[in-house]
PDB file of C-alpha atoms in Angstrom:
ATOM      1  CA  UNK A  34      -6.832  13.894  -8.348  1.00 69.00           C
ATOM      2  CA  UNK A  35      -4.820  16.323 -10.385  1.00 75.00           C
ATOM      3  CA  UNK A  36      -2.260  15.541 -13.069  1.00 74.00           C
ATOM      4  CA  UNK A  37      -0.189  18.602 -12.178  1.00 76.00           C
ATOM      5  CA  UNK A  38       0.078  21.405  -9.657  1.00 78.00           C
ATOM      6  CA  UNK A  39      -1.041  23.838 -12.371  1.00 84.00           C
ATOM      7  CA  UNK A  40      -4.242  21.833 -12.901  1.00 87.00           C
ATOM      8  CA  UNK A  41      -4.869  21.728  -9.140  1.00 83.00           C
ATOM      9  CA  UNK A  42      -4.354  25.480  -8.928  1.00 83.00           C
ATOM     10  CA  UNK A  43      -6.838  26.097 -11.755  1.00 88.00           C
ATOM     11  CA  UNK A  44      -9.556  23.852 -10.288  1.00 87.00           C
ATOM     12  CA  UNK A  45      -9.113  25.122  -6.725  1.00 87.00           C
ATOM     13  CA  UNK A  46      -9.089  28.740  -7.904  1.00 87.00           C
ATOM     14  CA  UNK A  47     -12.528  28.189  -9.486  1.00 88.00           C
ATOM     15  CA  UNK A  48     -14.039  26.923  -6.236  1.00 89.00           C
ATOM     16  CA  UNK A  49     -12.410  28.850  -3.378  1.00 89.00           C
ATOM     17  CA  UNK A  50     -11.858  32.438  -2.324  1.00 89.00           C
ATOM     18  CA  UNK A  51      -8.237  33.639  -2.586  1.00 85.00           C
ATOM     19  CA  UNK A  52      -7.454  33.297   1.145  1.00 86.00           C
ATOM     20  CA  UNK A  53      -8.980  29.777   1.191  1.00 88.00           C
ATOM     21  CA  UNK A  54      -7.174  28.752  -1.970  1.00 84.00           C
ATOM     22  CA  UNK A  55      -3.762  29.249  -0.346  1.00 84.00           C
ATOM     23  CA  UNK A  56      -4.769  27.042   2.584  1.00 88.00           C
ATOM     24  CA  UNK A  57      -6.005  24.267   0.288  1.00 86.00           C
ATOM     25  CA  UNK A  58      -2.953  24.368  -1.985  1.00 83.00           C
ATOM     26  CA  UNK A  59      -0.622  24.094   1.019  1.00 84.00           C
ATOM     27  CA  UNK A  60      -2.260  20.783   1.942  1.00 84.00           C
ATOM     28  CA  UNK A  61      -1.766  19.046  -1.415  1.00 83.00           C
ATOM     29  CA  UNK A  62       0.445  15.954  -1.323  1.00 79.00           C
ATOM     30  CA  UNK A  63       1.634  13.678  -4.135  1.00 76.00           C
ATOM     31  CA  UNK A  64      -0.209  10.343  -4.259  1.00 76.00           C
ATOM     32  CA  UNK A  65      -0.059   7.066  -6.110  1.00 75.00           C
ATOM     33  CA  UNK A  66      -3.278   6.113  -7.903  1.00 73.00           C
ATOM     34  CA  UNK A  67      -4.204   2.669  -9.188  1.00 71.00           C
ATOM     35  CA  UNK A  68      -5.737   2.711 -12.666  1.00 72.00           C
ATOM     36  CA  UNK A  69      -7.487  -0.174 -14.446  1.00 69.00           C
ATOM     37  CA  UNK A  70      -5.303  -2.039 -16.927  1.00 70.00           C
ATOM     38  CA  UNK A  71      -6.080  -4.767 -19.375  1.00 66.00           C
ATOM     39  CA  UNK A  72      -2.737  -6.562 -19.123  1.00 69.00           C
ATOM     40  CA  UNK A  73      -1.488  -8.176 -15.949  1.00 73.00           C
ATOM     41  CA  UNK A  74       2.122  -9.165 -15.497  1.00 76.00           C
ATOM     42  CA  UNK A  75       3.849 -11.271 -12.874  1.00 78.00           C
ATOM     43  CA  UNK A  76       5.120  -8.951 -10.134  1.00 77.00           C
ATOM     44  CA  UNK A  77       3.066  -6.008 -11.385  1.00 82.00           C
ATOM     45  CA  UNK A  78       0.876  -3.686  -9.319  1.00 83.00           C
ATOM     46  CA  UNK A  79      -2.725  -4.712  -8.867  1.00 87.00           C
ATOM     47  CA  UNK A  80      -5.702  -4.563  -6.546  1.00 87.00           C
ATOM     48  CA  UNK A  81      -7.328  -7.900  -5.794  1.00 88.00           C
ATOM     49  CA  UNK A  82      -6.738 -11.174  -7.540  1.00 88.00           C
ATOM     50  CA  UNK A  83      -3.885 -13.352  -6.359  1.00 89.00           C
ATOM     51  CA  UNK A  84      -0.594 -12.144  -4.887  1.00 92.00           C
ATOM     52  CA  UNK A  85       2.693 -13.010  -6.545  1.00 89.00           C
ATOM     53  CA  UNK A  86       4.126 -14.772  -3.507  1.00 89.00           C
ATOM     54  CA  UNK A  87       7.597 -16.250  -3.824  1.00 86.00           C
ATOM     55  CA  UNK A  88       7.646 -20.063  -3.679  1.00 86.00           C
ATOM     56  CA  UNK A  89       9.386 -19.909  -0.306  1.00 88.00           C
ATOM     57  CA  UNK A  90       6.611 -17.821   1.309  1.00 90.00           C
ATOM     58  CA  UNK A  91       3.436 -19.280   2.760  1.00 92.00           C
ATOM     59  CA  UNK A  92       0.195 -17.338   2.590  1.00 94.00           C
ATOM     60  CA  UNK A  93       0.195 -15.136   5.721  1.00 95.00           C
ATOM     61  CA  UNK A  94      -2.103 -16.163   8.547  1.00 94.00           C
ATOM     62  CA  UNK A  95      -3.424 -14.061  11.383  1.00 94.00           C
ATOM     63  CA  UNK A  96      -1.932 -14.981  14.748  1.00 93.00           C
ATOM     64  CA  UNK A  97      -4.464 -15.881  17.419  1.00 93.00           C
ATOM     65  CA  UNK A  98      -4.791 -12.738  19.561  1.00 92.00           C
ATOM     66  CA  UNK A  99      -4.512 -12.856  23.352  1.00 91.00           C
ATOM     67  CA  UNK A 100      -7.530 -10.534  23.595  1.00 92.00           C
ATOM     68  CA  UNK A 101      -9.827 -12.390  21.172  1.00 91.00           C
ATOM     69  CA  UNK A 102     -12.781 -12.208  23.607  1.00 91.00           C
ATOM     70  CA  UNK A 103     -12.377  -8.430  23.858  1.00 92.00           C
ATOM     71  CA  UNK A 104     -12.208  -8.042  20.066  1.00 93.00           C
ATOM     72  CA  UNK A 105     -15.197 -10.367  19.589  1.00 93.00           C
ATOM     73  CA  UNK A 106     -17.278  -8.413  22.124  1.00 93.00           C
ATOM     74  CA  UNK A 107     -16.968  -5.338  19.901  1.00 92.00           C
ATOM     75  CA  UNK A 108     -19.004  -7.208  17.300  1.00 90.00           C
ATOM     76  CA  UNK A 109     -22.036  -7.075  19.570  1.00 92.00           C
ATOM     77  CA  UNK A 110     -24.336  -9.891  20.614  1.00 90.00           C
ATOM     78  CA  UNK A 111     -25.124 -10.948  17.042  1.00 89.00           C
ATOM     79  CA  UNK A 112     -21.517 -11.437  15.929  1.00 89.00           C
ATOM     80  CA  UNK A 113     -19.405 -12.080  19.053  1.00 93.00           C
ATOM     81  CA  UNK A 114     -19.608 -15.860  18.847  1.00 92.00           C
ATOM     82  CA  UNK A 115     -18.713 -15.889  15.137  1.00 93.00           C
ATOM     83  CA  UNK A 116     -15.811 -13.491  15.716  1.00 93.00           C
ATOM     84  CA  UNK A 117     -14.433 -15.582  18.610  1.00 93.00           C
ATOM     85  CA  UNK A 118     -14.526 -18.665  16.399  1.00 93.00           C
ATOM     86  CA  UNK A 119     -12.870 -16.801  13.535  1.00 93.00           C
ATOM     87  CA  UNK A 120     -10.090 -15.395  15.731  1.00 93.00           C
ATOM     88  CA  UNK A 121      -9.394 -18.799  17.315  1.00 93.00           C
ATOM     89  CA  UNK A 122      -8.799 -20.307  13.880  1.00 92.00           C
ATOM     90  CA  UNK A 123      -5.634 -18.409  12.950  1.00 89.00           C
ATOM     91  CA  UNK A 124      -7.061 -18.098   9.455  1.00 92.00           C
ATOM     92  CA  UNK A 125      -5.456 -16.695   6.325  1.00 94.00           C
ATOM     93  CA  UNK A 126      -5.611 -13.003   5.589  1.00 96.00           C
ATOM     94  CA  UNK A 127      -7.440 -11.709   2.519  1.00 96.00           C
ATOM     95  CA  UNK A 128      -5.170 -10.390  -0.213  1.00 95.00           C
ATOM     96  CA  UNK A 129      -5.920  -6.737  -1.024  1.00 94.00           C
ATOM     97  CA  UNK A 130      -3.263  -5.829  -3.554  1.00 92.00           C
ATOM     98  CA  UNK A 131       0.386  -5.413  -4.402  1.00 91.00           C
ATOM     99  CA  UNK A 132       2.616  -2.590  -5.540  1.00 90.00           C
ATOM    100  CA  UNK A 133       5.537  -3.093  -7.921  1.00 87.00           C
ATOM    101  CA  UNK A 134       8.116  -0.844  -6.283  1.00 88.00           C
ATOM    102  CA  UNK A 135      10.255  -0.461  -9.413  1.00 85.00           C
ATOM    103  CA  UNK A 136       7.187   0.862 -11.218  1.00 82.00           C
ATOM    104  CA  UNK A 137       6.289   3.087  -8.273  1.00 79.00           C
ATOM    105  CA  UNK A 138       9.820   4.537  -8.205  1.00 79.00           C
ATOM    106  CA  UNK A 139       9.203   5.991 -11.664  1.00 79.00           C
ATOM    107  CA  UNK A 140       6.370   8.112 -10.228  1.00 77.00           C
ATOM    108  CA  UNK A 141       8.730  10.577  -8.550  1.00 76.00           C
ATOM    109  CA  UNK A 142       7.888  12.352  -5.288  1.00 77.00           C
ATOM    110  CA  UNK A 143       4.838  10.236  -4.483  1.00 74.00           C
ATOM    111  CA  UNK A 144       7.037   7.146  -4.115  1.00 77.00           C
ATOM    112  CA  UNK A 145      10.254   8.749  -2.871  1.00 78.00           C
ATOM    113  CA  UNK A 146       9.990   7.141   0.585  1.00 81.00           C
ATOM    114  CA  UNK A 147       9.462   3.611  -0.780  1.00 84.00           C
ATOM    115  CA  UNK A 148      12.201   1.091  -1.596  1.00 83.00           C
ATOM    116  CA  UNK A 149      13.072   1.151  -5.314  1.00 84.00           C
ATOM    117  CA  UNK A 150      12.716  -2.589  -5.915  1.00 87.00           C
ATOM    118  CA  UNK A 151      10.570  -5.541  -4.906  1.00 90.00           C
ATOM    119  CA  UNK A 152       6.872  -5.603  -4.112  1.00 92.00           C
ATOM    120  CA  UNK A 153       4.659  -4.516  -1.254  1.00 92.00           C
ATOM    121  CA  UNK A 154       1.946  -7.112  -0.602  1.00 95.00           C
ATOM    122  CA  UNK A 155      -1.121  -5.978   1.356  1.00 95.00           C
ATOM    123  CA  UNK A 156      -3.301  -8.392   3.363  1.00 97.00           C
ATOM    124  CA  UNK A 157      -6.224  -7.780   5.748  1.00 96.00           C
ATOM    125  CA  UNK A 158      -8.510  -9.735   8.071  1.00 95.00           C
ATOM    126  CA  UNK A 159     -11.855  -8.765   6.552  1.00 94.00           C
ATOM    127  CA  UNK A 160     -13.896 -10.499   9.271  1.00 93.00           C
ATOM    128  CA  UNK A 161     -12.326  -9.329  12.531  1.00 92.00           C
ATOM    129  CA  UNK A 162     -10.320  -6.352  11.283  1.00 92.00           C
ATOM    130  CA  UNK A 163     -13.103  -3.792  11.639  1.00 92.00           C
ATOM    131  CA  UNK A 164     -13.438  -4.717  15.320  1.00 93.00           C
ATOM    132  CA  UNK A 165      -9.737  -4.809  16.203  1.00 91.00           C
ATOM    133  CA  UNK A 166      -7.863  -1.689  17.276  1.00 86.00           C
ATOM    134  CA  UNK A 167      -4.473  -3.449  17.299  1.00 85.00           C
ATOM    135  CA  UNK A 168      -1.962  -4.085  14.547  1.00 88.00           C
ATOM    136  CA  UNK A 169      -2.666  -7.767  13.854  1.00 91.00           C
ATOM    137  CA  UNK A 170      -5.570  -7.227  11.444  1.00 93.00           C
ATOM    138  CA  UNK A 171      -3.297  -6.388   8.556  1.00 95.00           C
ATOM    139  CA  UNK A 172      -0.003  -7.511   7.088  1.00 95.00           C
ATOM    140  CA  UNK A 173       2.166  -5.545   4.718  1.00 94.00           C
ATOM    141  CA  UNK A 174       5.005  -7.632   3.385  1.00 94.00           C
ATOM    142  CA  UNK A 175       8.046  -6.275   1.603  1.00 93.00           C
ATOM    143  CA  UNK A 176       8.998  -8.995  -0.870  1.00 91.00           C
ATOM    144  CA  UNK A 177      12.460  -8.372  -2.308  1.00 89.00           C
ATOM    145  CA  UNK A 178      12.597 -11.599  -4.309  1.00 83.00           C
ATOM    146  CA  UNK A 179      13.008 -11.247  -8.089  1.00 76.00           C
ATOM    147  CA  UNK A 180       9.656 -10.941  -9.849  1.00 71.00           C
ATOM    148  CA  UNK A 181      10.613 -13.890 -12.056  1.00 70.00           C
TER     149      UNK A 181
END
């Protein structure tokens, strides 16, 4: 990660020939990076822990897929039975993290396509997700409720 385009240019210039450097620089995109923090605030960005769900929202659960036998078979003979049982349970997703969109908006170009307020909550089915090629293994929720 680079703090600025000038820093990226300097580092890339040290490692690539001139014609390669242009190709690499053209591919750079702004990104949002999570950094460790000592303080944690309600509604703030974080990876792991507990989500700041509004009182009106239940913890998201994975719907039972119509093709659970097909997904389970991808786990191979050692895991298919366990995966079928897991998928039949409609179990809760694992919370991965959340992004405070007001904080992200202050980052400029990297967040320009995101809403300017609320939170994005990220959830994933850690057990069956790696074997599922569909869209039901993850949930991204836009929570526009006040952080209070």
